[in-house]
PDB file of C-alpha atoms in Angstrom:
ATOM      1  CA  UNK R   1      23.656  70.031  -8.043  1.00 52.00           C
ATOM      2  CA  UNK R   2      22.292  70.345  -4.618  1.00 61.00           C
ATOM      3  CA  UNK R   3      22.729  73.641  -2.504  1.00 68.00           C
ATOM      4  CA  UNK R   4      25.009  73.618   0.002  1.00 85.00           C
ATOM      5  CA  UNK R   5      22.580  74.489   3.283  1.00 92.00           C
ATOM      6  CA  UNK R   6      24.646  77.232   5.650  1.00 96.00           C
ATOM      7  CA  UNK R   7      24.790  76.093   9.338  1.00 97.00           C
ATOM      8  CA  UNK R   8      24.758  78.766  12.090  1.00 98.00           C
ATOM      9  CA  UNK R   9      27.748  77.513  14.297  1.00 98.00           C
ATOM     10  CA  UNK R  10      25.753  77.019  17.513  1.00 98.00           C
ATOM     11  CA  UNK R  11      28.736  76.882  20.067  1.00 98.00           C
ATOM     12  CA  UNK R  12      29.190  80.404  18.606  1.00 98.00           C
ATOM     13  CA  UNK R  13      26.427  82.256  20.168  1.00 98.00           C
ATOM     14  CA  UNK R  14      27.242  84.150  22.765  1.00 98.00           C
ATOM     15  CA  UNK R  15      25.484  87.185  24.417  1.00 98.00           C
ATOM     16  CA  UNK R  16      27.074  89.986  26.031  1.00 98.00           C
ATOM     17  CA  UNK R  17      25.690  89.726  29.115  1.00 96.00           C
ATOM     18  CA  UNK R  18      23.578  86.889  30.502  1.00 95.00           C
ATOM     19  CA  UNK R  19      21.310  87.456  32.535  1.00 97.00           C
ATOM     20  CA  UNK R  20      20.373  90.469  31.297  1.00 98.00           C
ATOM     21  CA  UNK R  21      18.381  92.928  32.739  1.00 97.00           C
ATOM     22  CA  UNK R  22      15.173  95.098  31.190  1.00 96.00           C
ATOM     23  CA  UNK R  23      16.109  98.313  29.653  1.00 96.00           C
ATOM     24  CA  UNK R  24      19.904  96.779  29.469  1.00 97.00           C
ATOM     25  CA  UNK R  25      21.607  96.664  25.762  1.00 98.00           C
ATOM     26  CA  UNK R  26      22.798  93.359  25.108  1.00 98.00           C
ATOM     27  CA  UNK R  27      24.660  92.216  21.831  1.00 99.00           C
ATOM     28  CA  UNK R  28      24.655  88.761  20.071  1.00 99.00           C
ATOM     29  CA  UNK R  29      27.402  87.788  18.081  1.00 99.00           C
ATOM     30  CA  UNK R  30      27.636  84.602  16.440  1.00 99.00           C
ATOM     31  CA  UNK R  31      28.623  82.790  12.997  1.00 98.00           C
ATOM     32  CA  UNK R  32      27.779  80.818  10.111  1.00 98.00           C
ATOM     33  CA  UNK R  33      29.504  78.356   7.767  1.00 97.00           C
ATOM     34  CA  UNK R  34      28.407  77.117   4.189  1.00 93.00           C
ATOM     35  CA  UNK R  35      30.678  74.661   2.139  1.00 90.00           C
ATOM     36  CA  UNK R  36      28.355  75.856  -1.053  1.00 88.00           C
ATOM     37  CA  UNK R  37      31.055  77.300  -3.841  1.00 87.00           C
ATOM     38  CA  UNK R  38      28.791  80.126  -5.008  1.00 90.00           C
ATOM     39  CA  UNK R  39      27.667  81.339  -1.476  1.00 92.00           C
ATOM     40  CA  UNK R  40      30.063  84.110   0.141  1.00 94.00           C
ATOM     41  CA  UNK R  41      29.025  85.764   3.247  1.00 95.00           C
ATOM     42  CA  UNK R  42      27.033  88.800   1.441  1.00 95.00           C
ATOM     43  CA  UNK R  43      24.896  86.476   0.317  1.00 95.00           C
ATOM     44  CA  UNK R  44      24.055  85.218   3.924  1.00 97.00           C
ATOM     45  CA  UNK R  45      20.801  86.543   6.027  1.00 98.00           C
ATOM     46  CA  UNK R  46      20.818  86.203   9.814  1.00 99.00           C
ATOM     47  CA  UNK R  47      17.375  87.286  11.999  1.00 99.00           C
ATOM     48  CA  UNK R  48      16.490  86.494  15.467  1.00 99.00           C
ATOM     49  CA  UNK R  49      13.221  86.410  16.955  1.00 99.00           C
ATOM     50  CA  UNK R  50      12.714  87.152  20.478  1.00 99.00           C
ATOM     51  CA  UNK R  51      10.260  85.228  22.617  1.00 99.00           C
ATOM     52  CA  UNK R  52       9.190  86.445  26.325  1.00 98.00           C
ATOM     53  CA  UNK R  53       9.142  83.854  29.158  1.00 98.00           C
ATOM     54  CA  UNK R  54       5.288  84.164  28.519  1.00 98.00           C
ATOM     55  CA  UNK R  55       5.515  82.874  25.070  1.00 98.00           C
ATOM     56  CA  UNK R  56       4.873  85.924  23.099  1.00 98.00           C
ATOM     57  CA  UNK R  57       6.902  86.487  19.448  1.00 98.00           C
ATOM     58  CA  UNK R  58       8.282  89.826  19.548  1.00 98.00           C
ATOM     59  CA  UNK R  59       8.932  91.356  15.980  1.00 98.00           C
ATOM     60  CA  UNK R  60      11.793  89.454  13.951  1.00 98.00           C
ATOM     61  CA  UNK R  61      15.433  91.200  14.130  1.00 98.00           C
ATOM     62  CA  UNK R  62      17.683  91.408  11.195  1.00 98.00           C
ATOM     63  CA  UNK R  63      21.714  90.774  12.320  1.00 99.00           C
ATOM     64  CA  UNK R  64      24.365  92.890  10.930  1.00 98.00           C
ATOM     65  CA  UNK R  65      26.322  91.148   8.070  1.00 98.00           C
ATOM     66  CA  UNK R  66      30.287  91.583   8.909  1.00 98.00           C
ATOM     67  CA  UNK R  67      30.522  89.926   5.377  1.00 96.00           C
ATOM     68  CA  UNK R  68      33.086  87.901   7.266  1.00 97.00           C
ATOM     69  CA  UNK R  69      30.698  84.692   8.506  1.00 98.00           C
ATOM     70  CA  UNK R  70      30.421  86.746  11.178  1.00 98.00           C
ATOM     71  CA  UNK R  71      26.641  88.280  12.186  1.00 99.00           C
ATOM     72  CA  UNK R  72      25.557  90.743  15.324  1.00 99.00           C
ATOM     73  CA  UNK R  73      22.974  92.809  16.896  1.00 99.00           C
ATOM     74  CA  UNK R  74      22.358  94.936  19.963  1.00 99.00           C
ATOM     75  CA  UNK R  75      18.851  94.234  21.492  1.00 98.00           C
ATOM     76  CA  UNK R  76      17.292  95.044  24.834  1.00 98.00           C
ATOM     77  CA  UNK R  77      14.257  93.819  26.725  1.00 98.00           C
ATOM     78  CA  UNK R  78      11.300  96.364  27.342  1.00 97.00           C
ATOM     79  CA  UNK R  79      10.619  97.390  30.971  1.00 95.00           C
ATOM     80  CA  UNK R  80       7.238  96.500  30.651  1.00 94.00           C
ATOM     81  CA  UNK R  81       8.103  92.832  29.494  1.00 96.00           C
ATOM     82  CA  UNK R  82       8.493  89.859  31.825  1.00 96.00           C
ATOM     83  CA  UNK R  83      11.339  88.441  33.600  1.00 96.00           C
ATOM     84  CA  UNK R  84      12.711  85.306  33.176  1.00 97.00           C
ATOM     85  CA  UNK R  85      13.701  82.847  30.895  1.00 98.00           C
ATOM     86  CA  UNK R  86      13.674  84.389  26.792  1.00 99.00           C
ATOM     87  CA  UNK R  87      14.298  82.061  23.753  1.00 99.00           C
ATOM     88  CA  UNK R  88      16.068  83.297  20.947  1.00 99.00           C
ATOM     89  CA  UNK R  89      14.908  81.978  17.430  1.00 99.00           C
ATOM     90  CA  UNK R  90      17.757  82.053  15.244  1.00 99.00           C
ATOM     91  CA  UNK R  91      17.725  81.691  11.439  1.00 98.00           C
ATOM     92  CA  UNK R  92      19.947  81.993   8.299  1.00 98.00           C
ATOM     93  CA  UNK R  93      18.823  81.576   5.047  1.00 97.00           C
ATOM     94  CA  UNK R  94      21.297  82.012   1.971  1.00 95.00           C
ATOM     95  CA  UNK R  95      21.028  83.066  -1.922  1.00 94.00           C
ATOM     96  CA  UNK R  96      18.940  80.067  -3.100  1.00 93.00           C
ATOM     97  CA  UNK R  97      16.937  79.513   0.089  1.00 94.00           C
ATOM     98  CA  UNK R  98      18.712  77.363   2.385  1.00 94.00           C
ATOM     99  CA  UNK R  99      18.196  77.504   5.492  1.00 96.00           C
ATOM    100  CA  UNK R 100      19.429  77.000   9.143  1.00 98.00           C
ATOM    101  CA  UNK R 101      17.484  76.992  12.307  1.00 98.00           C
ATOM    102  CA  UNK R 102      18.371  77.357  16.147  1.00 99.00           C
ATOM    103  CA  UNK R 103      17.481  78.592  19.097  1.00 99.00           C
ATOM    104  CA  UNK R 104      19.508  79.970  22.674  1.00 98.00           C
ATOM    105  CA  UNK R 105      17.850  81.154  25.840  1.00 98.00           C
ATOM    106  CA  UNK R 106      18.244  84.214  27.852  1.00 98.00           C
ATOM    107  CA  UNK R 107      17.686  85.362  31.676  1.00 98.00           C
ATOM    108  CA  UNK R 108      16.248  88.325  31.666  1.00 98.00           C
ATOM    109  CA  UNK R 109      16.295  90.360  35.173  1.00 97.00           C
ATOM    110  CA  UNK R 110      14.460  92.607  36.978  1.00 96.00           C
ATOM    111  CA  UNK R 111      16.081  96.070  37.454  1.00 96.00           C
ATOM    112  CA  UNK R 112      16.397  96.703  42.016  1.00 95.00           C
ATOM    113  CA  UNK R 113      15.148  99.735  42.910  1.00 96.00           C
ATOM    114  CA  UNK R 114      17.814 102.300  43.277  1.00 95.00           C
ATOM    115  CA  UNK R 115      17.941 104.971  46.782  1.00 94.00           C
ATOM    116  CA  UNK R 116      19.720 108.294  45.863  1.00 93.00           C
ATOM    117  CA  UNK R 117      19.047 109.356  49.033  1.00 91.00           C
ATOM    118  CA  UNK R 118      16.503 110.850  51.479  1.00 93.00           C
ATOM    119  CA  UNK R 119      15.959 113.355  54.409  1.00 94.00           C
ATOM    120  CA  UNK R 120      14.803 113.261  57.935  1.00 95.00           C
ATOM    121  CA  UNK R 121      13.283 117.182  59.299  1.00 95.00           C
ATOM    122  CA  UNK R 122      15.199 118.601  55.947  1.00 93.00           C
ATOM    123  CA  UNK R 123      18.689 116.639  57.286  1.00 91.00           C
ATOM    124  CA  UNK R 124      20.491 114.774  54.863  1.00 88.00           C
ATOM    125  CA  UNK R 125      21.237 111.031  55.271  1.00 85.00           C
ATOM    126  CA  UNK R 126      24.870 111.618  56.686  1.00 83.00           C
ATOM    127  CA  UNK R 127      24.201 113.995  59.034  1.00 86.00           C
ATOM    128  CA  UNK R 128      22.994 112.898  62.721  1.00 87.00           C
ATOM    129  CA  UNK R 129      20.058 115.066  64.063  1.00 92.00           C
ATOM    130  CA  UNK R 130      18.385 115.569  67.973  1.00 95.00           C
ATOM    131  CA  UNK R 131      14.939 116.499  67.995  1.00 96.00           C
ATOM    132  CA  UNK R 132      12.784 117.033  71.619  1.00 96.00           C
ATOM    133  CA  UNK R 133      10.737 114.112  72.427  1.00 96.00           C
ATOM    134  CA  UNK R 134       7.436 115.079  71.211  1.00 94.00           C
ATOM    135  CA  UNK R 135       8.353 116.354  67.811  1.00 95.00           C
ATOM    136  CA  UNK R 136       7.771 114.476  64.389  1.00 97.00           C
ATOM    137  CA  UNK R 137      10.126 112.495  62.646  1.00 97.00           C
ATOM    138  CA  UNK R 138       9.763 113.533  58.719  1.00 97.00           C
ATOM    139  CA  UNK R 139      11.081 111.297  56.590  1.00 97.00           C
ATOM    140  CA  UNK R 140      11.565 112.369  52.310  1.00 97.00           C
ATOM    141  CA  UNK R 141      12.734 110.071  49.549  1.00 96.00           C
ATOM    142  CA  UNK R 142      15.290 110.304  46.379  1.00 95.00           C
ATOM    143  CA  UNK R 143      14.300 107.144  44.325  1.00 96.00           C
ATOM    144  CA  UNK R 144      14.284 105.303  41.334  1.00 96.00           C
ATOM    145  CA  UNK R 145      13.190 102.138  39.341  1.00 96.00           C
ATOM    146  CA  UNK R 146      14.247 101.868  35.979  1.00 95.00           C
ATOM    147  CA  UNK R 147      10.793  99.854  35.321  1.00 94.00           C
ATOM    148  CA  UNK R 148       8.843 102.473  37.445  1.00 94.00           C
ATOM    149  CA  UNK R 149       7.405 100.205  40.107  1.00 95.00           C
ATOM    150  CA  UNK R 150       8.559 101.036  42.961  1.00 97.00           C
ATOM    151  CA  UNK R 151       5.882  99.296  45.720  1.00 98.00           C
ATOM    152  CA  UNK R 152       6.644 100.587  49.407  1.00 98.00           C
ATOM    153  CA  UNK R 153       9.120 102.108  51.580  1.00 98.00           C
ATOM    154  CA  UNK R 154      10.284 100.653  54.684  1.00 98.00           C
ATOM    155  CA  UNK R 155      12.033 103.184  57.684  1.00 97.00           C
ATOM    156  CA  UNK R 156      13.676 101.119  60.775  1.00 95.00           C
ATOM    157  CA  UNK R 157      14.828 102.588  63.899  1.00 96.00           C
ATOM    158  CA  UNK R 158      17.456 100.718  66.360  1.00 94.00           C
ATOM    159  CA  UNK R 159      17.950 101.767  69.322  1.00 94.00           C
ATOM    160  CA  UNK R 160      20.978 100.968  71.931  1.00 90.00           C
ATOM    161  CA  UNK R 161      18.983  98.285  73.758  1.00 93.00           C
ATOM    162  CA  UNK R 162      18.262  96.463  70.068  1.00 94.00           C
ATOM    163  CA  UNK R 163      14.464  97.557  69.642  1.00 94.00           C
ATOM    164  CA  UNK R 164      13.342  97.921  66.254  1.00 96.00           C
ATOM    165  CA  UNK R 165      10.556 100.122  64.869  1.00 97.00           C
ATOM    166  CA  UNK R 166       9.660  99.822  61.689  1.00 98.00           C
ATOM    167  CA  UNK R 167       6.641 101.570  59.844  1.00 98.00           C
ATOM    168  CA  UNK R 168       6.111 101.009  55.749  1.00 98.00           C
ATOM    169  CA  UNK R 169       4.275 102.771  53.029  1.00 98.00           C
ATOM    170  CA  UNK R 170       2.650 102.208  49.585  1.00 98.00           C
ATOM    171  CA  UNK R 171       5.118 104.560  47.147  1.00 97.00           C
ATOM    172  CA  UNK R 172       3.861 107.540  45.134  1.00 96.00           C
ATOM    173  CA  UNK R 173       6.120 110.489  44.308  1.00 93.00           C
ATOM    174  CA  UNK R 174       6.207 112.686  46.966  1.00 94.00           C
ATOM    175  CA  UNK R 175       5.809 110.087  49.801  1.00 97.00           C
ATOM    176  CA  UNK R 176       6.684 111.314  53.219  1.00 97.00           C
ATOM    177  CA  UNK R 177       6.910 108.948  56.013  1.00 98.00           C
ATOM    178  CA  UNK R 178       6.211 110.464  59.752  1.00 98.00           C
ATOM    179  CA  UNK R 179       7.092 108.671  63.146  1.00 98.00           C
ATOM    180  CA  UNK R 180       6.167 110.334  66.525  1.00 97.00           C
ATOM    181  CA  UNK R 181       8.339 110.008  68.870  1.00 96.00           C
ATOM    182  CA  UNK R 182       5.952 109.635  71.686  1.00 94.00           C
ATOM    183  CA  UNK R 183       6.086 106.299  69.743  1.00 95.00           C
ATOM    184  CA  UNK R 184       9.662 105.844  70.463  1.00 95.00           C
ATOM    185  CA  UNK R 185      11.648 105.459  74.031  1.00 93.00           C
ATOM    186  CA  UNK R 186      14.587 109.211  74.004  1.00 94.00           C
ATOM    187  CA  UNK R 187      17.994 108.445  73.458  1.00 95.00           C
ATOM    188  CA  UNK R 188      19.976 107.464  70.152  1.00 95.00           C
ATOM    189  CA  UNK R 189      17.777 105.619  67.486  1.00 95.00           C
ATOM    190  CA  UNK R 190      19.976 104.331  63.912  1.00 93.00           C
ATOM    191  CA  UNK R 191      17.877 104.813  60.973  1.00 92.00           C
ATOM    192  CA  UNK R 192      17.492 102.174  58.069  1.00 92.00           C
ATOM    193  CA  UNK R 193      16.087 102.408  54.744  1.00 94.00           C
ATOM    194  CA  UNK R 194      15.080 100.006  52.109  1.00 95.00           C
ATOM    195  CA  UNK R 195      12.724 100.408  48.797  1.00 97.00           C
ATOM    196  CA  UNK R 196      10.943  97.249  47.227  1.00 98.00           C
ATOM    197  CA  UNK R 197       9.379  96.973  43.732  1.00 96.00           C
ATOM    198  CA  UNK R 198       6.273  94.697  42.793  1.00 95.00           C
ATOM    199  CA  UNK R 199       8.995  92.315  41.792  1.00 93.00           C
ATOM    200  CA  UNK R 200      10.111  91.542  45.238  1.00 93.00           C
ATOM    201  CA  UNK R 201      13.181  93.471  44.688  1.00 94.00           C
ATOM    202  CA  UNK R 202      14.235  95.308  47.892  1.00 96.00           C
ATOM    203  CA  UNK R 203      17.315  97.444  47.931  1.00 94.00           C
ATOM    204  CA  UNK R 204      18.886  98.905  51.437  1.00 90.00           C
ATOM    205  CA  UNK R 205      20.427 101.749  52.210  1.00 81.00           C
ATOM    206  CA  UNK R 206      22.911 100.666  54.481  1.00 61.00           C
ATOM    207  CA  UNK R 207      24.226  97.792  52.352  1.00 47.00           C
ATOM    208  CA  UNK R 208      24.562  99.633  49.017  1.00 44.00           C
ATOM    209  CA  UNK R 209      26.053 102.911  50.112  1.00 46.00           C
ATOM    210  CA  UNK R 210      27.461 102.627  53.619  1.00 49.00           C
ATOM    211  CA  UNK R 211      25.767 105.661  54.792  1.00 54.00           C
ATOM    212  CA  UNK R 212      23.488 104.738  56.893  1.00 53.00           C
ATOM    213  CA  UNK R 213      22.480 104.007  59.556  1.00 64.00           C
ATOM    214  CA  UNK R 214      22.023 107.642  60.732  1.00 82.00           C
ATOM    215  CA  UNK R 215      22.146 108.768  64.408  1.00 91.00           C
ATOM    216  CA  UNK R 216      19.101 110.327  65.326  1.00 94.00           C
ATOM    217  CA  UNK R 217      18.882 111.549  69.174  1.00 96.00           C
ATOM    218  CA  UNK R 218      15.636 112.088  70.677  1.00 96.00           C
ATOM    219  CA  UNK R 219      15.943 114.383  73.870  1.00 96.00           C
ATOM    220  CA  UNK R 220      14.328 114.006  77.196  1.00 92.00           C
ATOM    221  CA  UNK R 221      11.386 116.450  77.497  1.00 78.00           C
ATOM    222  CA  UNK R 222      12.946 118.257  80.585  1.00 64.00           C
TER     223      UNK R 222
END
């Protein structure tokens, strides 16, 4: 008698969150059938193997048998892997060697840079501050990037007549950021703040926490 081969059922792949992004725990759940008398779901072996948008085989990954026809795992993509478009191999192979091929894809995402907060002369972000014309402008930075590639950091001053400054720096921890204001016209300037990573990624301030801009007044030297 001819085995029975199992069959993964394709439309039941699914992924619990797609795209996904690096670092992020995803799990696949799907199922298999096989019309073979003597085969019963113990006797059923699911793996997956992961391939990067680069083409590279990452190690095979054994599912978890629900003994029900029913097969999962929890996976995530390492930071230092690439984004875009992942295939999943998928295989089942039963008792006597049958087997069942098939493959799903996967968007994987790069992880935005994240702004905790920062500091201007030791003031926090939602406090306004008035320095003389002629002092410095110190900028300080609470970041993050889940990858760790955080690229620059942009400041931008508007002032009431809609003139923008804007200065930008290569990050390193630590990075301070210093205007003069002999740079700058005295009145009130708004302050802006974004962070891009080497992916392109930029996140701002104002749009992701509604704190900014901040009021900074720069007083007439009298």
């Amino acid at each position: 008698m001819l085995n029975s081969l199992p069959e993964i059922v394709v439309p039941s792949i699914s992924f619990s969150k797609d795209p996904i992004k690096r670092a992020e725990d995803c799990t696949l759940n799907l199922n298999v059938t096989d019309d073979d008398t003597y085969t019963l779901p113990e006797n059923l072996t699911v793996s997956m193997t992961i391939q990067t948008s680069i083409g590279e085989l990452e190690d095979p990954i054994e599912l978890t048998n629900n003994n029900n026809w029913t097969f999962t795992t929890t996976f995530s993509i390492d930071i230092t892997k690439p984004v875009g478009i992942y295939q999943v191999h998928i295989g089942v192979e039963d008792q006597y060697g049958g087997k069942d091929n098939t493959t799903a894809v996967i968007f994987v995402e790069n992880n935005p840079p994240e702004i905790q907060g920062y500091y201007v002369n030791g003031f926090a972000m939602n406090q306004s501050i008035s320095v003389n014309y002629g002092e410095d402008l110190v900028f300080t930075f609470d970041v993050s990037d889940v990858e760790g590639t955080i690229d620059y950091i942009t400041v931008s001053l508007l002032d009431a007549e809609n003139n923008w400054y804007n200065i930008s720096r290569i990050y390193l921890p630590g990075t301070k950021i210093t205007i003069r204001t002999e740079e700058l016209i005295t009145g009130v300037w708004y302050a802006y703040i974004s962070v891009t990573d080497v992916d392109g990624a930029t996140t701002y301030l104002n749009s992701d926490y509604g704190l900014a801009p901040q009021e900074i007044n720069i007083i007439p030297d009298l």
